[in-house]
Short mmCIF file of N, CA, C and O in Angstrom, two decimals:
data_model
loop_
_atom_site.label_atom_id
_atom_site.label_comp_id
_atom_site.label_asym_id
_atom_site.label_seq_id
_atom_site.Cartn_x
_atom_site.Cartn_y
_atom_site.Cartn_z
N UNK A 1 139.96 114.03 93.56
CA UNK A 1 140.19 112.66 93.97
C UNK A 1 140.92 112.66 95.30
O UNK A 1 141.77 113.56 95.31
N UNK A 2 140.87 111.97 96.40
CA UNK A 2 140.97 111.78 97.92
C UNK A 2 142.30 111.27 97.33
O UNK A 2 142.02 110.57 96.35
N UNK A 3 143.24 111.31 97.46
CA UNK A 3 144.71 110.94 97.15
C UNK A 3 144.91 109.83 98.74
O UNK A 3 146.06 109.48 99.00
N UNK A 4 144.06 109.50 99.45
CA UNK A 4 144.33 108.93 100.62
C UNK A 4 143.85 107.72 100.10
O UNK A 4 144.63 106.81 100.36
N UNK A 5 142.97 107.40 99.52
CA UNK A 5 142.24 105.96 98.92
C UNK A 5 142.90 105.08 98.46
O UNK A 5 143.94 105.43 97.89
N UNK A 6 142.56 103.61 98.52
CA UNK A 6 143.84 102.84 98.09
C UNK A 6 144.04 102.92 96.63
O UNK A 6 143.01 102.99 95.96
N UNK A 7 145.11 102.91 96.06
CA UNK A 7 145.05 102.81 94.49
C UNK A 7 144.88 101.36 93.96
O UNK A 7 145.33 100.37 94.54
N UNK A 8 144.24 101.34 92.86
CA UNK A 8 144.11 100.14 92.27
C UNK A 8 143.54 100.43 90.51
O UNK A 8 142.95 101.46 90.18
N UNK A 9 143.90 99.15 89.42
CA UNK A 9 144.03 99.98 88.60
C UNK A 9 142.41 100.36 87.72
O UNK A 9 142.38 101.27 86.90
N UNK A 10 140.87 99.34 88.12
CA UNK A 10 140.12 99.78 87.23
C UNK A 10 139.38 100.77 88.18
O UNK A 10 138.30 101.15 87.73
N UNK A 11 139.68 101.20 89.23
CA UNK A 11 138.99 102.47 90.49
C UNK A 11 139.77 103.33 89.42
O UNK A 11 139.23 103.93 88.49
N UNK A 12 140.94 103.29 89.64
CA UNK A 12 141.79 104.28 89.08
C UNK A 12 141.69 104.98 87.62
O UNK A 12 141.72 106.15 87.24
N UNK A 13 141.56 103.72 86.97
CA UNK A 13 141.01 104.67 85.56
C UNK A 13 139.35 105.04 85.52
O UNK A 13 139.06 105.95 84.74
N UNK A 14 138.05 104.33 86.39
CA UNK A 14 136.92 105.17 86.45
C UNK A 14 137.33 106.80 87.29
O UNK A 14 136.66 107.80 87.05
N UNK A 15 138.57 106.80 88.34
CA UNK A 15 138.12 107.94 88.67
C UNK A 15 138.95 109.07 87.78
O UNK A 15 138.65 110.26 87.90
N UNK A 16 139.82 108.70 87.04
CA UNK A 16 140.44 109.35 85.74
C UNK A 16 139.45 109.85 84.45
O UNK A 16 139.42 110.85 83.73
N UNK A 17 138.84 108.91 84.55
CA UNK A 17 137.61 109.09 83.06
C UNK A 17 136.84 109.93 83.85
O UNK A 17 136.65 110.94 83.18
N UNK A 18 136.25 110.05 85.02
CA UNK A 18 135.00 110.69 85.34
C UNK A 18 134.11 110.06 85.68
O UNK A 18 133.04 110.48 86.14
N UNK A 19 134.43 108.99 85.50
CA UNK A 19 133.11 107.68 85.84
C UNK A 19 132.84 107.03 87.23
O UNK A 19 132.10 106.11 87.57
N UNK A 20 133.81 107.93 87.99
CA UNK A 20 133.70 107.39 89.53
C UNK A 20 132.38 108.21 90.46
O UNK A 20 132.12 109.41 90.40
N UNK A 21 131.63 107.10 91.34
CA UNK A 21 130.78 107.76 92.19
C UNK A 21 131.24 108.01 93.11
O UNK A 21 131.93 107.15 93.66
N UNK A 22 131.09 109.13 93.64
CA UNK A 22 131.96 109.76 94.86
C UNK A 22 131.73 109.13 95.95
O UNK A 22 132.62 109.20 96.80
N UNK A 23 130.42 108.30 96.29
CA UNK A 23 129.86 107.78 97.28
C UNK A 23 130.57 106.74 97.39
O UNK A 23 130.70 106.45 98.58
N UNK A 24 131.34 105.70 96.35
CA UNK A 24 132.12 104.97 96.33
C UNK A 24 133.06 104.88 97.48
O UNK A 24 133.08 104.00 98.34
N UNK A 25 134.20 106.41 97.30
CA UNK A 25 134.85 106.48 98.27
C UNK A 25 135.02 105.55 99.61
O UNK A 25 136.05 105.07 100.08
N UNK A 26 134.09 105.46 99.94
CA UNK A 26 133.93 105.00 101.54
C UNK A 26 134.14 103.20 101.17
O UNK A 26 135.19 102.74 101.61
N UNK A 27 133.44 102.42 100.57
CA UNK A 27 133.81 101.21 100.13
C UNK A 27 135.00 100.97 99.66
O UNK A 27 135.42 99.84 99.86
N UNK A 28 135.96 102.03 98.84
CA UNK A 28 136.89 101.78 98.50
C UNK A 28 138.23 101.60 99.65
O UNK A 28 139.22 100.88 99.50
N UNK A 29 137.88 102.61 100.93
CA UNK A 29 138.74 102.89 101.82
C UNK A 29 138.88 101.85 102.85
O UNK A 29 139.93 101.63 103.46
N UNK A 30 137.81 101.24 103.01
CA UNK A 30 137.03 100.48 103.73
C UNK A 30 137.66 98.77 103.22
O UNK A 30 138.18 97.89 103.91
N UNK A 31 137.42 98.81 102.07
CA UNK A 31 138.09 97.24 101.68
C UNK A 31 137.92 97.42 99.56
O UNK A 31 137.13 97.13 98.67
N UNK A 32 139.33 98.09 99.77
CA UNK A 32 139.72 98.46 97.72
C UNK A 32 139.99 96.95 97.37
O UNK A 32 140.26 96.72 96.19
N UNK A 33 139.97 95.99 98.15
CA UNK A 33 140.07 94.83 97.15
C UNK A 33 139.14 94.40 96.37
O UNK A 33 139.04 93.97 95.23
N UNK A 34 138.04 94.75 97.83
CA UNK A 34 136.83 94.56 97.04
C UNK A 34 136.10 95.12 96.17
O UNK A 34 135.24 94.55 95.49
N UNK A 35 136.45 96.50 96.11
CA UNK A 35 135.49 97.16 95.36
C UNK A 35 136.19 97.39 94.11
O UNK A 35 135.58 97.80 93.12
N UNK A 36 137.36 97.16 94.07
CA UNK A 36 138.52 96.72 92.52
C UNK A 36 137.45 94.99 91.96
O UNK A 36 137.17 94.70 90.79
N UNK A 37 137.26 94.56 92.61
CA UNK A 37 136.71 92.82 91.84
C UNK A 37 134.91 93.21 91.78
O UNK A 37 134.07 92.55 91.17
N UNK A 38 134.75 93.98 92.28
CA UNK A 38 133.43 94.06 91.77
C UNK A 38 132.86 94.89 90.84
O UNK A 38 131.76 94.74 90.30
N UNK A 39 133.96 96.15 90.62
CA UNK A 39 133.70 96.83 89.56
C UNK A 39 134.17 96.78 88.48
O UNK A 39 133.78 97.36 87.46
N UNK A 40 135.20 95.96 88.65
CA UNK A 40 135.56 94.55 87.53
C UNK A 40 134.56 93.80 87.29
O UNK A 40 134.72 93.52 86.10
N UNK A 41 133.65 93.30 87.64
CA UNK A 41 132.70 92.50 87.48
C UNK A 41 131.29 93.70 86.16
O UNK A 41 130.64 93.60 85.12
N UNK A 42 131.55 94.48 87.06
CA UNK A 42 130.80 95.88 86.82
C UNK A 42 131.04 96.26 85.42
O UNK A 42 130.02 96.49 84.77
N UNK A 43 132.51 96.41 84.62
CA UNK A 43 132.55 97.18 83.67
C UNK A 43 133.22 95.53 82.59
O UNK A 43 133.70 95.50 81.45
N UNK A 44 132.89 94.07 83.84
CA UNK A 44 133.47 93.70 82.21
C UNK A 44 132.61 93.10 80.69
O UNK A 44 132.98 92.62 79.62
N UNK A 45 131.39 93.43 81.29
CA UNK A 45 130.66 93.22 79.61
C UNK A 45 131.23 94.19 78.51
O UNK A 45 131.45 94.11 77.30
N UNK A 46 131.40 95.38 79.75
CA UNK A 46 131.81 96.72 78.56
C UNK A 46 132.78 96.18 77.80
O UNK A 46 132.66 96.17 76.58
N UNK A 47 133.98 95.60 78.49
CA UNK A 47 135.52 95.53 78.08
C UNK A 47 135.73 94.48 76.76
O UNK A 47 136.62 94.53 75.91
N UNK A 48 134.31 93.22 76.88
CA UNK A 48 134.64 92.46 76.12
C UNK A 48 133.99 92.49 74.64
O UNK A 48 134.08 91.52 73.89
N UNK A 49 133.08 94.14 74.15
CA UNK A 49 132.94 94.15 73.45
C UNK A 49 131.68 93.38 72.25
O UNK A 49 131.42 93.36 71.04
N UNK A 50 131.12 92.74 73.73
CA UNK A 50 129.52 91.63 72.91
C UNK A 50 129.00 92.68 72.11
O UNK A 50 128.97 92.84 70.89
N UNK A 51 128.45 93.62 73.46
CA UNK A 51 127.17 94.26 73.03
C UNK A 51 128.23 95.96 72.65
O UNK A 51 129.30 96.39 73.10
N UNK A 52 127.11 96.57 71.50
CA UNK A 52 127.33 97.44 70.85
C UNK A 52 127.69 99.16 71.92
O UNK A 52 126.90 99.67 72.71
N UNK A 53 128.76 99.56 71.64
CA UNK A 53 128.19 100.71 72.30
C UNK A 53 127.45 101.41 72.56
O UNK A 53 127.51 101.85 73.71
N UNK A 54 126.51 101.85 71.79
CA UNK A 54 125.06 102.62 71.94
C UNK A 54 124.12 101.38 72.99
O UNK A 54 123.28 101.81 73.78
N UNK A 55 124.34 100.13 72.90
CA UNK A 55 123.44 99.10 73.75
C UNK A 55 123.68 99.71 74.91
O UNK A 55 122.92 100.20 75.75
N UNK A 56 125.18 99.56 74.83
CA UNK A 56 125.76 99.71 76.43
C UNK A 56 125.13 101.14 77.22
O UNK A 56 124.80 101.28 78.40
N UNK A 57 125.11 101.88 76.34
CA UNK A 57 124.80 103.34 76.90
C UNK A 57 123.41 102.98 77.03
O UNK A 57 123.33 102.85 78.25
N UNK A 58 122.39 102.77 76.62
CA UNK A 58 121.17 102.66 76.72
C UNK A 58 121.01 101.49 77.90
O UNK A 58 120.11 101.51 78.74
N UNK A 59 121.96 100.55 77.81
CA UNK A 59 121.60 99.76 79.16
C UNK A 59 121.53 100.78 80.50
O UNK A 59 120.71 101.03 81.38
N UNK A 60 122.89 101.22 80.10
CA UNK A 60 123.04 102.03 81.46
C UNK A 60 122.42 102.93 81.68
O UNK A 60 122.15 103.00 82.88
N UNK A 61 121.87 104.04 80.86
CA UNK A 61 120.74 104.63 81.18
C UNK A 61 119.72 103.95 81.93
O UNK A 61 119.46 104.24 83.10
N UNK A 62 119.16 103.09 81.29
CA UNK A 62 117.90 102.20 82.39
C UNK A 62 118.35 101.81 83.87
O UNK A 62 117.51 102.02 84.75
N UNK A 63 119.66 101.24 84.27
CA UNK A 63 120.07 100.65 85.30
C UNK A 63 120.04 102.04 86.50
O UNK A 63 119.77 101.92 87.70
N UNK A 64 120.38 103.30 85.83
CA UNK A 64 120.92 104.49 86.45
C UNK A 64 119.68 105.35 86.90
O UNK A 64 119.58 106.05 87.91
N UNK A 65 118.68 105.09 85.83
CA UNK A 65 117.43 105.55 86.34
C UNK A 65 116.36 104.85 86.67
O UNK A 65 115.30 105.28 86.22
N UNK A 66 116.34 104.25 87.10
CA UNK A 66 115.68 102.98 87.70
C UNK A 66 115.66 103.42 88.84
O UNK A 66 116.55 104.08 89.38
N UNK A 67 114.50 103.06 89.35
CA UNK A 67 113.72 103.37 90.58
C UNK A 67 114.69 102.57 91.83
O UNK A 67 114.42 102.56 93.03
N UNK A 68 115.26 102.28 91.52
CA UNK A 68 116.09 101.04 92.78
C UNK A 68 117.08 101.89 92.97
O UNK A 68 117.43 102.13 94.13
N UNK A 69 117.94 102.72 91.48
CA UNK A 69 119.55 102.80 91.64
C UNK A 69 119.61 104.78 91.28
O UNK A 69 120.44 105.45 91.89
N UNK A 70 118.84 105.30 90.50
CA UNK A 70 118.37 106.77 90.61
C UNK A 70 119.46 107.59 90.88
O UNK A 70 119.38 108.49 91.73
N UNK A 71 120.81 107.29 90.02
CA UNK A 71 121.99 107.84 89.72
C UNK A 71 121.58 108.85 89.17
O UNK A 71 121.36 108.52 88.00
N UNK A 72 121.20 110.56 89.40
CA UNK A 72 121.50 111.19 88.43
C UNK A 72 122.53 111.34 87.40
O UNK A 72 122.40 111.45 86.18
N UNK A 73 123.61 111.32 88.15
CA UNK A 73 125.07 111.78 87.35
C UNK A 73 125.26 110.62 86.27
O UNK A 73 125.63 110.84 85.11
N UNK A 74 125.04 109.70 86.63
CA UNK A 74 125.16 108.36 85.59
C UNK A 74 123.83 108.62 84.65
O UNK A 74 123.98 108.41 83.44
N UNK A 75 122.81 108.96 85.01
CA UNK A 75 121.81 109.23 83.74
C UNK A 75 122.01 110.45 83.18
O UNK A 75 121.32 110.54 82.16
N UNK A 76 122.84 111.72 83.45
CA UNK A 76 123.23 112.81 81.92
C UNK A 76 124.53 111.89 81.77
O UNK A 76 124.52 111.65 80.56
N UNK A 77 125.52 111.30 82.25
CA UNK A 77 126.73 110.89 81.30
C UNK A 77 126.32 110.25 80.63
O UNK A 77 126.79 110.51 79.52
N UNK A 78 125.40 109.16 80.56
CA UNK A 78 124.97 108.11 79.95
C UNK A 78 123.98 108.70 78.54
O UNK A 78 124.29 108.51 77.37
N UNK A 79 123.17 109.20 78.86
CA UNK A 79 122.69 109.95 77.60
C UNK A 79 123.42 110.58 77.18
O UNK A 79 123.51 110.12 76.04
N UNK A 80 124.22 111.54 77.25
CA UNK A 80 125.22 111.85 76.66
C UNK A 80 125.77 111.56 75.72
O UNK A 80 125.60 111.90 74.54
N UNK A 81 126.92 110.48 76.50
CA UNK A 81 127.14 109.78 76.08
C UNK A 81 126.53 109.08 74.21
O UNK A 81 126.98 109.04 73.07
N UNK A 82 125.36 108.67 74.93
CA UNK A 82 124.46 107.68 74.10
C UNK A 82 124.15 108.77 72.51
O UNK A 82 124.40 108.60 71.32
N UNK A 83 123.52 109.87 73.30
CA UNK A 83 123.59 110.87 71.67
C UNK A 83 125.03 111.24 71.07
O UNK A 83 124.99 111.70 69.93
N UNK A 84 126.03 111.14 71.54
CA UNK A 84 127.41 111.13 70.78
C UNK A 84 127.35 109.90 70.34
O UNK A 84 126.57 110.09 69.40
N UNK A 85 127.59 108.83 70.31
CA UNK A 85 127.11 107.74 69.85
C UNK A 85 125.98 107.82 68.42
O UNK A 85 126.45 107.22 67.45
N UNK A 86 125.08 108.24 68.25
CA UNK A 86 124.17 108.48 67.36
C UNK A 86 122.73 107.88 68.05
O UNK A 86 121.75 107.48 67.43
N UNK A 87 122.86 107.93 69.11
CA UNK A 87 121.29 107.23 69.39
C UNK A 87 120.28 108.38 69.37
O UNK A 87 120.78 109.49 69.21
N UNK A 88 119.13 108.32 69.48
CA UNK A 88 117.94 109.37 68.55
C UNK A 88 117.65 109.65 70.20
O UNK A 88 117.71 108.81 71.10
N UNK A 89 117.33 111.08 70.29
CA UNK A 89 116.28 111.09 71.45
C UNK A 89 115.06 110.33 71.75
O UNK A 89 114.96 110.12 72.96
N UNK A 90 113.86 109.74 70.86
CA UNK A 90 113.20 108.94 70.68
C UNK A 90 113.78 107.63 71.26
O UNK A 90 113.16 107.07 72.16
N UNK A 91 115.05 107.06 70.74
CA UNK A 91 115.47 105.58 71.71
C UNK A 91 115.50 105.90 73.37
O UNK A 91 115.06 105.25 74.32
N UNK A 92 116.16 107.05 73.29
CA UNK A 92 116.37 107.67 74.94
C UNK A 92 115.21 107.49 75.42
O UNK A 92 115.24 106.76 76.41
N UNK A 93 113.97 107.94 75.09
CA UNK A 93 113.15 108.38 75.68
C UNK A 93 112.42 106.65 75.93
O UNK A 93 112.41 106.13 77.04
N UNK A 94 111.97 106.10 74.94
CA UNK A 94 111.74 104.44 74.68
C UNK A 94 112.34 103.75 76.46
O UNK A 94 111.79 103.21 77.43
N UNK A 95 113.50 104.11 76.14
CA UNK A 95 114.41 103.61 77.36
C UNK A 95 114.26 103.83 78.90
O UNK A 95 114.46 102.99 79.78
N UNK A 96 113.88 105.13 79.05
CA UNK A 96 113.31 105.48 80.14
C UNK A 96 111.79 105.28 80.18
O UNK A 96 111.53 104.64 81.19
N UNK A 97 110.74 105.54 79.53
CA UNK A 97 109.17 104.86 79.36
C UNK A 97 109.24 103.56 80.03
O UNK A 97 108.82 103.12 81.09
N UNK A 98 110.13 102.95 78.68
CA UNK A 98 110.44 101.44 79.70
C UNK A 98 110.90 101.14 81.10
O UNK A 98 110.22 100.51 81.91
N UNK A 99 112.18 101.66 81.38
CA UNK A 99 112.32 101.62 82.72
C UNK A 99 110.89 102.18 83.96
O UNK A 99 110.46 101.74 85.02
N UNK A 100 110.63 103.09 83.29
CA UNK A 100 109.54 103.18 84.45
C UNK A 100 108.40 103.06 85.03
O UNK A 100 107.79 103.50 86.00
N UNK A 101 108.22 102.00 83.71
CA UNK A 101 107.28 100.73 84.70
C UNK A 101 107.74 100.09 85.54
O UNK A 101 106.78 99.51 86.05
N UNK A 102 109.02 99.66 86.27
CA UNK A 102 109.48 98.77 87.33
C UNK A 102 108.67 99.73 88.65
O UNK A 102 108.23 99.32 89.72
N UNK A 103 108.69 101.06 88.09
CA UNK A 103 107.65 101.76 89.48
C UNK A 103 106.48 101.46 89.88
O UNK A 103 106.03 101.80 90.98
N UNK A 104 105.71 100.62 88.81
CA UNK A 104 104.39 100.52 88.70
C UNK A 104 104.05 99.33 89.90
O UNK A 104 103.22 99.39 90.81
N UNK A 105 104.87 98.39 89.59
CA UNK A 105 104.57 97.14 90.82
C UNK A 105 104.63 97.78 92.13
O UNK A 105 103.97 97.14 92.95
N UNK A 106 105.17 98.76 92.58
CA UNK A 106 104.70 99.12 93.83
C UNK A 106 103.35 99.37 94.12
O UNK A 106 102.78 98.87 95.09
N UNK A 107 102.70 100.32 93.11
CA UNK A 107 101.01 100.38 92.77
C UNK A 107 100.47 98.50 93.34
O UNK A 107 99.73 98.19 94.28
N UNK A 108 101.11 97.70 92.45
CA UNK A 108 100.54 96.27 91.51
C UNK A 108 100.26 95.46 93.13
O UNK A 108 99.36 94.83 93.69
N UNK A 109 101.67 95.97 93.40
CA UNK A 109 101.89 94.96 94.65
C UNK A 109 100.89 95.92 96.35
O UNK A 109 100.56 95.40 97.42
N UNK A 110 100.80 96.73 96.08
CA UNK A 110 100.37 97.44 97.27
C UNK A 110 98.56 97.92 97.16
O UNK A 110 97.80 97.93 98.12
N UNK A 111 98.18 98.29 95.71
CA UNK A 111 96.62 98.20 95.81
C UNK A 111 95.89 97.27 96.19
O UNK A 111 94.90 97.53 96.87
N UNK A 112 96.12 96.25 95.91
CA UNK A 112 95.55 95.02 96.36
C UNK A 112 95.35 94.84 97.65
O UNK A 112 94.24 94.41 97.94
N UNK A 113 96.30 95.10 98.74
CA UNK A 113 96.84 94.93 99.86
C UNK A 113 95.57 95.99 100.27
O UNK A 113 94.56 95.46 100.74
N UNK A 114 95.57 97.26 100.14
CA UNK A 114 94.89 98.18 100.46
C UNK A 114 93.40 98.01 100.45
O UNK A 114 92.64 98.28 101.38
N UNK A 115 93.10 97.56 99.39
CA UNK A 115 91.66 97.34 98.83
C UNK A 115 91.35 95.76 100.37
O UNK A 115 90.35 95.75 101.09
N UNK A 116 92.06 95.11 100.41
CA UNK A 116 91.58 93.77 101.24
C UNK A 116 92.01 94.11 102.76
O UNK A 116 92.08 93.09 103.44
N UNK A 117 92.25 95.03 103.30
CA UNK A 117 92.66 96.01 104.74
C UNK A 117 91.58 96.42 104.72
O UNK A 117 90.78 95.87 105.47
N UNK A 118 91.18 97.40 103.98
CA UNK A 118 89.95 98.59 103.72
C UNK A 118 88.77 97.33 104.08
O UNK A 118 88.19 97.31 105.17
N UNK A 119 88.50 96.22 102.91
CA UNK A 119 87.36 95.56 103.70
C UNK A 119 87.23 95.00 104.52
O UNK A 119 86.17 94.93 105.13
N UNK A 120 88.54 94.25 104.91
CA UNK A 120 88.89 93.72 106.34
C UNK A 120 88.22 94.39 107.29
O UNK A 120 87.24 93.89 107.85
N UNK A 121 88.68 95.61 107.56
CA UNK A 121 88.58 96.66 108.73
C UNK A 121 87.18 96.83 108.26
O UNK A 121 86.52 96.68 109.28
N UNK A 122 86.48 97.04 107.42
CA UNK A 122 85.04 97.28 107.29
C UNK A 122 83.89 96.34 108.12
O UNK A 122 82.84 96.66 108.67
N UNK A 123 84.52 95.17 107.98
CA UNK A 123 83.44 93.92 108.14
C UNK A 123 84.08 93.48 109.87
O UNK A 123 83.29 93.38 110.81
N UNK A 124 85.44 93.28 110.04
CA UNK A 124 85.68 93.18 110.87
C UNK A 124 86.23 94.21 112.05
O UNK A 124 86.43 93.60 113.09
N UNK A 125 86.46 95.31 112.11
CA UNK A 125 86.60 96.28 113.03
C UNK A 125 88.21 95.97 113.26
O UNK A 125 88.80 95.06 112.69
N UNK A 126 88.84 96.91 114.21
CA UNK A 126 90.12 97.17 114.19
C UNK A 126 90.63 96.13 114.45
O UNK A 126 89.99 95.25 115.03
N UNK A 127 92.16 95.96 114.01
CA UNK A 127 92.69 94.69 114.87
C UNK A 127 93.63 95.22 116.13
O UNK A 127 94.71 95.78 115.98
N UNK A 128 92.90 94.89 117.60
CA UNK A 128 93.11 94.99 118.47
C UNK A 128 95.17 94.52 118.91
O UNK A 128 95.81 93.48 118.76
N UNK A 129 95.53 95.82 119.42
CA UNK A 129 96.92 94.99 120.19
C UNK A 129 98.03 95.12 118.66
O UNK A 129 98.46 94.08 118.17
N UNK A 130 98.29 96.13 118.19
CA UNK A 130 99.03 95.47 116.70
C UNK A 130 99.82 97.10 117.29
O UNK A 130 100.51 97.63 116.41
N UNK A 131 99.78 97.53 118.07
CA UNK A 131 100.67 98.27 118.24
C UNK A 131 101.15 98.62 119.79
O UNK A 131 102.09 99.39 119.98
#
């Protein structure tokens, strides 16, 4: 831990537990007020106890491996995690299947595009001046 960073107290206990991203660092140094109220924001579903622990771990698995956010370190703590908990490898796996269809709309959103370029340029020839 950078002992130069501002202290504050829920930075302070993620980087105590292990739960801190190192990449953090720089936001924290940069403006710790902020990144104290947002990771407050961050851990307080956890704190208030709605959803079940094993949910929580399985949420976070999906959020961590998700094509947007692709935390390794947060997807082994999180499974981890989640099988100390009692969750089955089978839910794990459910969890990630699911998550990774959010990859698929890049396909969803971009074949289309491709397929109507391709005949574009077929019927009509290059488009002149686009570079």
């Amino acid at each position: 831990m950078n002992s130069d960073l501002p202290k504050s107290p829920i930075c302070d206990a993620l980087r105590e537990a292990g739960n801190w991203n190192p990449t953090w660092d720089a936001l924290a140094e940069l403006d710790s007020e902020w990144m104290e109220k947002f990771l407050g924001m961050a851990v307080h579903p956890m704190r208030q106890g709605v959803l079940e622990p094993k949910t929580i771990e399985l949420i976070a698995i999906a959020v961590d491996v998700s094509c947007t956010h692709m935390f390794a370190p947060g997807v082994r703590r999180h499974i981890r995690k989640a099988l100390e908990l009692g969750v089955s490898v089978e839910e794990i796996l459910a969890v990630l299947q699911l998550t990774s269809v959010l990859g698929i709309h890049s396909m969803a959103l971009g074949a289309p595009m491709l397929i109507e370029e391709a005949q574009k340029l077929a019927s009509d020839g290059p488009v002149q001046g686009t570079y």
